[in-house]
Amino acid sequence: STYVFVQVAVRGVGFCAGAQATYALATISNLIYVVSAILVGWVVGLGSMLCGLSGAAFAGAIGYFTCGVPGFCLYVAIMGALFGCLSGLMAGGSAVGVMNSGATTILMCWAERPDILAKTNPTIHHRFEEKIAHVRDSE
């Protein structure tokens, strides 16, 4: 889980100790509400798919319009689109995956020490608290 890897990076512990810390944090803090309401994973997935589709369209068009063999342009375009899609998914997934890592790190640190976020950025802290209250009220 990405939450365990945040514990490993922030605390400098091993994976098992990070898993224990994440479990303890999830049971005693607001983390369970944050995880249930987070949408960053969907944004990352949709961003990766958009990059894959863009890569497929671009590579397919380049393959079709630069084809020098009259009977095989469609096949070249399909192969180009396939490789463009794979390349776009890999590159886009890596690029937008940074958002997921950043959001996970911020949320884990907030769940563990909300007072620091309240001091450094009260607006974001207030928004987190509003969302948590909204989730608690809907249960």
CSV table of N, CA and C in Angstrom, one decimal:
chain,number,residue,atom,x,y,z
A,1,SER,N,0.8,-1.2,0.0
A,1,SER,CA,0.0,0.0,0.0
A,1,SER,C,0.9,1.2,0.0
A,2,THR,N,0.4,2.3,-0.7
A,2,THR,CA,1.2,3.5,-0.7
A,2,THR,C,1.3,4.2,0.7
A,3,TYR,N,0.3,3.9,1.5
A,3,TYR,CA,0.4,4.5,2.8
A,3,TYR,C,1.5,3.9,3.7
A,4,VAL,N,1.8,2.6,3.5
A,4,VAL,CA,2.9,2.0,4.2
A,4,VAL,C,4.2,2.6,3.7
A,5,PHE,N,4.3,2.8,2.4
A,5,PHE,CA,5.6,3.3,1.8
A,5,PHE,C,5.8,4.7,2.3
A,6,VAL,N,4.8,5.5,2.6
A,6,VAL,CA,5.0,6.8,3.1
A,6,VAL,C,5.6,6.7,4.5
A,7,GLN,N,5.1,5.8,5.3
A,7,GLN,CA,5.6,5.5,6.7
A,7,GLN,C,7.1,5.1,6.6
A,8,VAL,N,7.4,4.3,5.6
A,8,VAL,CA,8.8,3.8,5.5
A,8,VAL,C,9.7,5.0,5.1
A,9,ALA,N,9.2,5.9,4.2
A,9,ALA,CA,10.0,7.0,3.8
A,9,ALA,C,10.1,8.1,4.9
A,10,VAL,N,9.0,8.4,5.6
A,10,VAL,CA,9.0,9.5,6.6
A,10,VAL,C,9.7,9.1,7.8
A,11,ARG,N,9.4,7.8,8.3
A,11,ARG,CA,10.0,7.4,9.6
A,11,ARG,C,11.3,6.7,9.4
A,12,GLY,N,11.6,6.2,8.2
A,12,GLY,CA,12.9,5.4,8.1
A,12,GLY,C,12.8,4.1,8.7
A,13,VAL,N,11.7,3.4,8.7
A,13,VAL,CA,11.6,2.1,9.3
A,13,VAL,C,11.4,1.1,8.1
A,14,GLY,N,11.4,-0.2,8.5
A,14,GLY,CA,11.2,-1.3,7.5
A,14,GLY,C,9.7,-1.4,7.1
A,15,PHE,N,9.5,-2.2,6.1
A,15,PHE,CA,8.1,-2.4,5.6
A,15,PHE,C,7.2,-2.9,6.6
A,16,CYS,N,7.5,-3.9,7.4
A,16,CYS,CA,6.6,-4.4,8.4
A,16,CYS,C,6.3,-3.4,9.5
A,17,ALA,N,7.3,-2.7,10.0
A,17,ALA,CA,7.1,-1.7,11.0
A,17,ALA,C,6.2,-0.6,10.4
A,18,GLY,N,6.4,-0.2,9.1
A,18,GLY,CA,5.6,0.8,8.5
A,18,GLY,C,4.2,0.3,8.4
A,19,ALA,N,4.0,-1.0,8.1
A,19,ALA,CA,2.6,-1.5,8.0
A,19,ALA,C,1.9,-1.4,9.4
A,20,GLN,N,2.7,-1.7,10.4
A,20,GLN,CA,2.1,-1.6,11.8
A,20,GLN,C,1.8,-0.2,12.2
A,21,ALA,N,2.6,0.7,11.8
A,21,ALA,CA,2.4,2.1,12.1
A,21,ALA,C,1.2,2.6,11.3
A,22,THR,N,1.0,2.2,10.0
A,22,THR,CA,-0.1,2.6,9.2
A,22,THR,C,-1.4,2.0,9.8
A,23,TYR,N,-1.4,0.8,10.3
A,23,TYR,CA,-2.6,0.2,10.9
A,23,TYR,C,-3.0,0.9,12.1
A,24,ALA,N,-2.0,1.3,13.0
A,24,ALA,CA,-2.2,2.0,14.2
A,24,ALA,C,-2.8,3.4,13.9
A,25,LEU,N,-2.2,4.0,12.9
A,25,LEU,CA,-2.7,5.3,12.5
A,25,LEU,C,-4.1,5.3,11.9
A,26,ALA,N,-4.4,4.2,11.2
A,26,ALA,CA,-5.8,4.1,10.6
A,26,ALA,C,-6.8,3.9,11.7
A,27,THR,N,-6.4,3.2,12.8
A,27,THR,CA,-7.4,2.9,13.8
A,27,THR,C,-7.6,4.0,14.8
A,28,ILE,N,-6.7,4.9,14.9
A,28,ILE,CA,-6.8,6.0,16.0
A,28,ILE,C,-6.9,7.4,15.4
A,29,SER,N,-6.9,7.5,14.1
A,29,SER,CA,-7.0,8.9,13.5
A,29,SER,C,-8.0,9.0,12.4
A,30,ASN,N,-8.0,10.1,11.7
A,30,ASN,CA,-8.9,10.4,10.6
A,30,ASN,C,-8.6,9.7,9.3
A,31,LEU,N,-7.5,8.8,9.3
A,31,LEU,CA,-7.1,8.3,8.1
A,31,LEU,C,-8.1,7.4,7.4
A,32,ILE,N,-8.9,6.7,8.1
A,32,ILE,CA,-9.9,5.8,7.5
A,32,ILE,C,-10.9,6.7,6.7
A,33,TYR,N,-11.3,7.8,7.2
A,33,TYR,CA,-12.2,8.7,6.5
A,33,TYR,C,-11.5,9.3,5.2
A,34,VAL,N,-10.3,9.6,5.3
A,34,VAL,CA,-9.5,10.2,4.2
A,34,VAL,C,-9.5,9.1,3.1
A,35,VAL,N,-9.1,7.9,3.4
A,35,VAL,CA,-9.0,6.9,2.4
A,35,VAL,C,-10.3,6.6,1.8
A,36,SER,N,-11.4,6.6,2.5
A,36,SER,CA,-12.7,6.3,1.9
A,36,SER,C,-13.2,7.4,1.0
A,37,ALA,N,-12.7,8.6,1.1
A,37,ALA,CA,-13.2,9.7,0.3
A,37,ALA,C,-12.2,10.2,-0.7
A,38,ILE,N,-11.0,9.6,-0.8
A,38,ILE,CA,-10.0,10.2,-1.7
A,38,ILE,C,-10.3,9.9,-3.2
A,39,LEU,N,-10.1,10.8,-4.0
A,39,LEU,CA,-10.3,10.7,-5.4
A,39,LEU,C,-9.1,10.8,-6.3
A,40,VAL,N,-7.9,11.0,-5.6
A,40,VAL,CA,-6.7,11.2,-6.4
A,40,VAL,C,-6.4,10.0,-7.2
A,41,GLY,N,-6.7,8.8,-6.7
A,41,GLY,CA,-6.4,7.6,-7.5
A,41,GLY,C,-7.2,7.6,-8.8
A,42,TRP,N,-8.4,8.1,-8.8
A,42,TRP,CA,-9.2,8.1,-10.0
A,42,TRP,C,-8.6,9.2,-11.0
A,43,VAL,N,-8.2,10.3,-10.4
A,43,VAL,CA,-7.5,11.3,-11.3
A,43,VAL,C,-6.3,10.8,-12.0
A,44,VAL,N,-5.5,10.1,-11.2
A,44,VAL,CA,-4.3,9.5,-11.7
A,44,VAL,C,-4.6,8.5,-12.8
A,45,GLY,N,-5.6,7.6,-12.6
A,45,GLY,CA,-6.0,6.6,-13.6
A,45,GLY,C,-6.5,7.2,-14.9
A,46,LEU,N,-7.3,8.3,-14.7
A,46,LEU,CA,-7.9,8.9,-15.9
A,46,LEU,C,-6.8,9.7,-16.6
A,47,GLY,N,-5.9,10.3,-15.9
A,47,GLY,CA,-4.7,11.0,-16.5
A,47,GLY,C,-3.9,10.0,-17.3
A,48,SER,N,-3.6,8.8,-16.8
A,48,SER,CA,-2.9,7.8,-17.5
A,48,SER,C,-3.6,7.4,-18.7
A,49,MET,N,-4.9,7.2,-18.6
A,49,MET,CA,-5.7,6.8,-19.8
A,49,MET,C,-5.7,7.8,-20.9
A,50,LEU,N,-5.8,9.1,-20.5
A,50,LEU,CA,-5.7,10.2,-21.4
A,50,LEU,C,-4.4,10.2,-22.1
A,51,CYS,N,-3.3,10.0,-21.4
A,51,CYS,CA,-2.0,10.0,-22.0
A,51,CYS,C,-1.9,8.8,-23.0
A,52,GLY,N,-2.4,7.7,-22.6
A,52,GLY,CA,-2.4,6.5,-23.5
A,52,GLY,C,-3.2,6.7,-24.8
A,53,LEU,N,-4.4,7.3,-24.7
A,53,LEU,CA,-5.2,7.6,-25.8
A,53,LEU,C,-4.5,8.7,-26.7
A,54,SER,N,-3.9,9.7,-26.1
A,54,SER,CA,-3.2,10.7,-26.9
A,54,SER,C,-2.0,10.1,-27.6
A,55,GLY,N,-1.3,9.2,-27.0
A,55,GLY,CA,-0.2,8.6,-27.6
A,55,GLY,C,-0.6,7.7,-28.7
A,56,ALA,N,-1.7,7.0,-28.6
A,56,ALA,CA,-2.2,6.1,-29.6
A,56,ALA,C,-2.7,6.9,-30.8
A,57,ALA,N,-3.4,8.0,-30.6
A,57,ALA,CA,-3.9,8.8,-31.7
A,57,ALA,C,-2.7,9.4,-32.4
A,58,PHE,N,-1.8,10.0,-31.7
A,58,PHE,CA,-0.6,10.6,-32.4
A,58,PHE,C,0.2,9.6,-33.1
A,59,ALA,N,0.6,8.5,-32.5
A,59,ALA,CA,1.4,7.5,-33.2
A,59,ALA,C,0.7,6.8,-34.4
A,60,GLY,N,-0.6,6.6,-34.2
A,60,GLY,CA,-1.4,6.1,-35.3
A,60,GLY,C,-1.5,7.0,-36.5
A,61,ALA,N,-1.7,8.3,-36.2
A,61,ALA,CA,-1.7,9.3,-37.3
A,61,ALA,C,-0.4,9.4,-38.0
A,62,ILE,N,0.7,9.4,-37.2
A,62,ILE,CA,2.0,9.5,-37.8
A,62,ILE,C,2.3,8.3,-38.7
A,63,GLY,N,2.0,7.1,-38.1
A,63,GLY,CA,2.2,5.9,-38.9
A,63,GLY,C,1.4,5.8,-40.2
A,64,TYR,N,0.1,6.3,-40.2
A,64,TYR,CA,-0.7,6.3,-41.3
A,64,TYR,C,-0.2,7.3,-42.4
A,65,PHE,N,0.1,8.5,-42.0
A,65,PHE,CA,0.4,9.5,-42.9
A,65,PHE,C,1.9,9.5,-43.4
A,66,THR,N,2.7,8.7,-42.8
A,66,THR,CA,4.1,8.6,-43.2
A,66,THR,C,4.4,7.2,-43.9
A,67,CYS,N,3.3,6.5,-44.0
A,67,CYS,CA,3.5,5.1,-44.6
A,67,CYS,C,3.9,5.2,-46.1
A,68,GLY,N,4.9,4.5,-46.4
A,68,GLY,CA,5.3,4.5,-47.8
A,68,GLY,C,4.9,3.3,-48.7
A,69,VAL,N,4.2,2.4,-48.1
A,69,VAL,CA,3.7,1.2,-48.8
A,69,VAL,C,2.2,1.3,-48.9
A,70,PRO,N,1.6,1.5,-50.1
A,70,PRO,CA,0.2,1.8,-50.3
A,70,PRO,C,-0.8,0.8,-49.7
A,71,GLY,N,-0.6,-0.4,-49.7
A,71,GLY,CA,-1.5,-1.4,-49.2
A,71,GLY,C,-1.5,-1.7,-47.7
A,72,PHE,N,-0.5,-1.1,-47.0
A,72,PHE,CA,-0.3,-1.5,-45.6
A,72,PHE,C,-0.4,-0.3,-44.6
A,73,CYS,N,-0.9,0.8,-45.1
A,73,CYS,CA,-0.9,2.0,-44.2
A,73,CYS,C,-1.8,1.8,-43.0
A,74,LEU,N,-2.9,1.1,-43.2
A,74,LEU,CA,-3.8,0.8,-42.1
A,74,LEU,C,-3.1,-0.1,-41.0
A,75,TYR,N,-2.4,-1.1,-41.5
A,75,TYR,CA,-1.7,-1.9,-40.5
A,75,TYR,C,-0.6,-1.2,-39.8
A,76,VAL,N,0.1,-0.3,-40.5
A,76,VAL,CA,1.2,0.5,-39.9
A,76,VAL,C,0.5,1.4,-38.8
A,77,ALA,N,-0.6,2.0,-39.2
A,77,ALA,CA,-1.3,2.9,-38.2
A,77,ALA,C,-1.8,2.1,-37.0
A,78,ILE,N,-2.3,0.9,-37.1
A,78,ILE,CA,-2.7,0.1,-36.0
A,78,ILE,C,-1.6,-0.2,-35.1
A,79,MET,N,-0.5,-0.6,-35.7
A,79,MET,CA,0.7,-1.0,-34.9
A,79,MET,C,1.3,0.3,-34.2
A,80,GLY,N,1.3,1.4,-34.9
A,80,GLY,CA,1.7,2.6,-34.3
A,80,GLY,C,0.9,3.0,-33.2
A,81,ALA,N,-0.5,2.9,-33.3
A,81,ALA,CA,-1.4,3.2,-32.3
A,81,ALA,C,-1.2,2.3,-31.0
A,82,LEU,N,-0.9,1.0,-31.3
A,82,LEU,CA,-0.7,0.1,-30.2
A,82,LEU,C,0.5,0.5,-29.4
A,83,PHE,N,1.6,0.7,-30.1
A,83,PHE,CA,2.8,1.1,-29.4
A,83,PHE,C,2.7,2.5,-28.8
A,84,GLY,N,2.0,3.4,-29.4
A,84,GLY,CA,1.8,4.7,-28.9
A,84,GLY,C,1.0,4.7,-27.6
A,85,CYS,N,0.0,3.8,-27.6
A,85,CYS,CA,-0.8,3.7,-26.4
A,85,CYS,C,0.0,3.1,-25.2
A,86,LEU,N,0.8,2.1,-25.5
A,86,LEU,CA,1.6,1.5,-24.4
A,86,LEU,C,2.6,2.6,-23.9
A,87,SER,N,3.2,3.3,-24.8
A,87,SER,CA,4.2,4.3,-24.4
A,87,SER,C,3.5,5.4,-23.6
A,88,GLY,N,2.3,5.8,-24.1
A,88,GLY,CA,1.6,6.9,-23.4
A,88,GLY,C,1.2,6.5,-22.0
A,89,LEU,N,0.7,5.3,-21.9
A,89,LEU,CA,0.3,4.8,-20.6
A,89,LEU,C,1.5,4.7,-19.6
A,90,MET,N,2.6,4.3,-20.1
A,90,MET,CA,3.8,4.2,-19.2
A,90,MET,C,4.3,5.6,-18.8
A,91,ALA,N,4.4,6.4,-19.8
A,91,ALA,CA,4.9,7.8,-19.5
A,91,ALA,C,3.9,8.6,-18.7
A,92,GLY,N,2.7,8.5,-19.1
A,92,GLY,CA,1.6,9.3,-18.4
A,92,GLY,C,1.4,8.8,-17.0
A,93,GLY,N,1.5,7.5,-16.8
A,93,GLY,CA,1.3,6.9,-15.5
A,93,GLY,C,2.4,7.3,-14.5
A,94,SER,N,3.6,7.4,-15.1
A,94,SER,CA,4.8,7.9,-14.3
A,94,SER,C,4.6,9.4,-13.9
A,95,ALA,N,4.2,10.1,-14.9
A,95,ALA,CA,4.1,11.6,-14.7
A,95,ALA,C,3.0,12.0,-13.7
A,96,VAL,N,1.8,11.4,-13.9
A,96,VAL,CA,0.7,11.8,-13.0
A,96,VAL,C,0.7,11.0,-11.7
A,97,GLY,N,1.5,9.9,-11.6
A,97,GLY,CA,1.7,9.2,-10.4
A,97,GLY,C,2.3,10.0,-9.3
A,98,VAL,N,3.0,11.1,-9.7
A,98,VAL,CA,3.6,12.0,-8.7
A,98,VAL,C,2.5,12.6,-7.9
A,99,MET,N,1.4,12.9,-8.5
A,99,MET,CA,0.2,13.5,-7.8
A,99,MET,C,-0.3,12.6,-6.7
A,100,ASN,N,-0.4,11.3,-7.0
A,100,ASN,CA,-0.8,10.3,-6.1
A,100,ASN,C,0.1,10.2,-4.9
A,101,SER,N,1.4,10.2,-5.2
A,101,SER,CA,2.4,10.1,-4.1
A,101,SER,C,2.4,11.3,-3.2
A,102,GLY,N,2.3,12.5,-3.8
A,102,GLY,CA,2.2,13.7,-3.0
A,102,GLY,C,1.0,13.8,-2.2
A,103,ALA,N,-0.2,13.5,-2.7
A,103,ALA,CA,-1.4,13.5,-2.0
A,103,ALA,C,-1.4,12.5,-0.8
A,104,THR,N,-0.9,11.3,-1.1
A,104,THR,CA,-0.8,10.3,0.0
A,104,THR,C,0.1,10.8,1.1
A,105,THR,N,1.2,11.4,0.8
A,105,THR,CA,2.2,11.9,1.8
A,105,THR,C,1.5,13.0,2.6
A,106,ILE,N,0.9,13.9,2.0
A,106,ILE,CA,0.3,15.0,2.7
A,106,ILE,C,-0.8,14.5,3.6
A,107,LEU,N,-1.6,13.5,3.1
A,107,LEU,CA,-2.7,13.0,4.0
A,107,LEU,C,-2.2,12.2,5.1
A,108,MET,N,-1.2,11.4,4.9
A,108,MET,CA,-0.6,10.6,6.0
A,108,MET,C,0.0,11.5,7.1
A,109,CYS,N,0.7,12.5,6.6
A,109,CYS,CA,1.3,13.4,7.6
A,109,CYS,C,0.3,14.2,8.4
A,110,TRP,N,-0.8,14.6,7.7
A,110,TRP,CA,-1.9,15.3,8.3
A,110,TRP,C,-2.6,14.4,9.3
A,111,ALA,N,-2.8,13.1,9.0
A,111,ALA,CA,-3.5,12.2,9.9
A,111,ALA,C,-2.7,12.0,11.1
A,112,GLU,N,-1.4,12.0,11.0
A,112,GLU,CA,-0.5,11.8,12.2
A,112,GLU,C,-0.3,13.0,13.0
A,113,ARG,N,-0.1,14.1,12.4
A,113,ARG,CA,0.1,15.4,13.1
A,113,ARG,C,-0.7,16.5,12.5
A,114,PRO,N,-2.0,16.6,12.7
A,114,PRO,CA,-2.9,17.6,12.2
A,114,PRO,C,-2.5,19.0,12.6
A,115,ASP,N,-1.9,19.1,13.8
A,115,ASP,CA,-1.5,20.5,14.3
A,115,ASP,C,-0.5,21.2,13.5
A,116,ILE,N,0.4,20.5,12.8
A,116,ILE,CA,1.4,21.1,12.0
A,116,ILE,C,0.8,21.7,10.8
A,117,LEU,N,-0.2,21.0,10.1
A,117,LEU,CA,-0.8,21.5,9.0
A,117,LEU,C,-1.7,22.7,9.4
A,118,ALA,N,-2.3,22.7,10.6
A,118,ALA,CA,-3.1,23.8,11.0
A,118,ALA,C,-2.2,25.1,11.2
A,119,LYS,N,-1.0,24.9,11.6
A,119,LYS,CA,-0.1,26.0,11.7
A,119,LYS,C,0.5,26.5,10.4
A,120,THR,N,0.9,25.6,9.5
A,120,THR,CA,1.5,26.0,8.3
A,120,THR,C,0.5,26.4,7.2
A,121,ASN,N,-0.6,25.7,7.1
A,121,ASN,CA,-1.6,26.0,6.1
A,121,ASN,C,-3.0,25.8,6.6
A,122,PRO,N,-3.5,26.8,7.3
A,122,PRO,CA,-4.8,26.7,8.0
A,122,PRO,C,-6.0,26.5,7.0
A,123,THR,N,-5.9,27.0,5.8
A,123,THR,CA,-6.9,26.8,4.8
A,123,THR,C,-7.1,25.3,4.5
A,124,ILE,N,-6.0,24.7,4.1
A,124,ILE,CA,-6.1,23.3,3.8
A,124,ILE,C,-6.6,22.4,5.0
A,125,HIS,N,-6.1,22.8,6.2
A,125,HIS,CA,-6.5,22.0,7.4
A,125,HIS,C,-8.0,22.2,7.6
A,126,HIS,N,-8.5,23.4,7.4
A,126,HIS,CA,-9.9,23.6,7.6
A,126,HIS,C,-10.7,22.8,6.6
A,127,ARG,N,-10.3,22.8,5.4
A,127,ARG,CA,-11.0,22.0,4.3
A,127,ARG,C,-11.0,20.5,4.7
A,128,PHE,N,-9.9,20.0,5.1
A,128,PHE,CA,-9.8,18.6,5.5
A,128,PHE,C,-10.8,18.3,6.7
A,129,GLU,N,-10.8,19.2,7.6
A,129,GLU,CA,-11.7,19.0,8.8
A,129,GLU,C,-13.2,19.1,8.3
A,130,GLU,N,-13.5,20.0,7.4
A,130,GLU,CA,-14.9,20.1,6.9
A,130,GLU,C,-15.3,18.8,6.2
A,131,LYS,N,-14.4,18.2,5.4
A,131,LYS,CA,-14.7,17.0,4.6
A,131,LYS,C,-14.8,15.8,5.6
A,132,ILE,N,-14.0,15.8,6.6
A,132,ILE,CA,-14.1,14.7,7.5
A,132,ILE,C,-15.4,14.8,8.3
A,133,ALA,N,-15.8,16.0,8.7
A,133,ALA,CA,-17.1,16.1,9.4
A,133,ALA,C,-18.3,15.8,8.5
A,134,HIS,N,-18.2,16.1,7.2
A,134,HIS,CA,-19.2,15.8,6.2
A,134,HIS,C,-19.3,14.2,6.1
A,135,VAL,N,-18.2,13.5,6.0
A,135,VAL,CA,-18.2,12.1,5.9
A,135,VAL,C,-18.8,11.4,7.2
A,136,ARG,N,-18.4,12.0,8.3
A,136,ARG,CA,-18.9,11.4,9.6
A,136,ARG,C,-20.4,11.6,9.7
A,137,ASP,N,-20.9,12.8,9.3
A,137,ASP,CA,-22.3,13.1,9.3
A,137,ASP,C,-23.2,12.2,8.4
A,138,SER,N,-22.6,11.8,7.3
A,138,SER,CA,-23.3,11.0,6.3
A,138,SER,C,-23.4,9.5,6.7
A,139,GLU,N,-22.6,9.1,7.7
A,139,GLU,CA,-22.6,7.7,8.1
A,139,GLU,C,-23.8,7.4,8.9
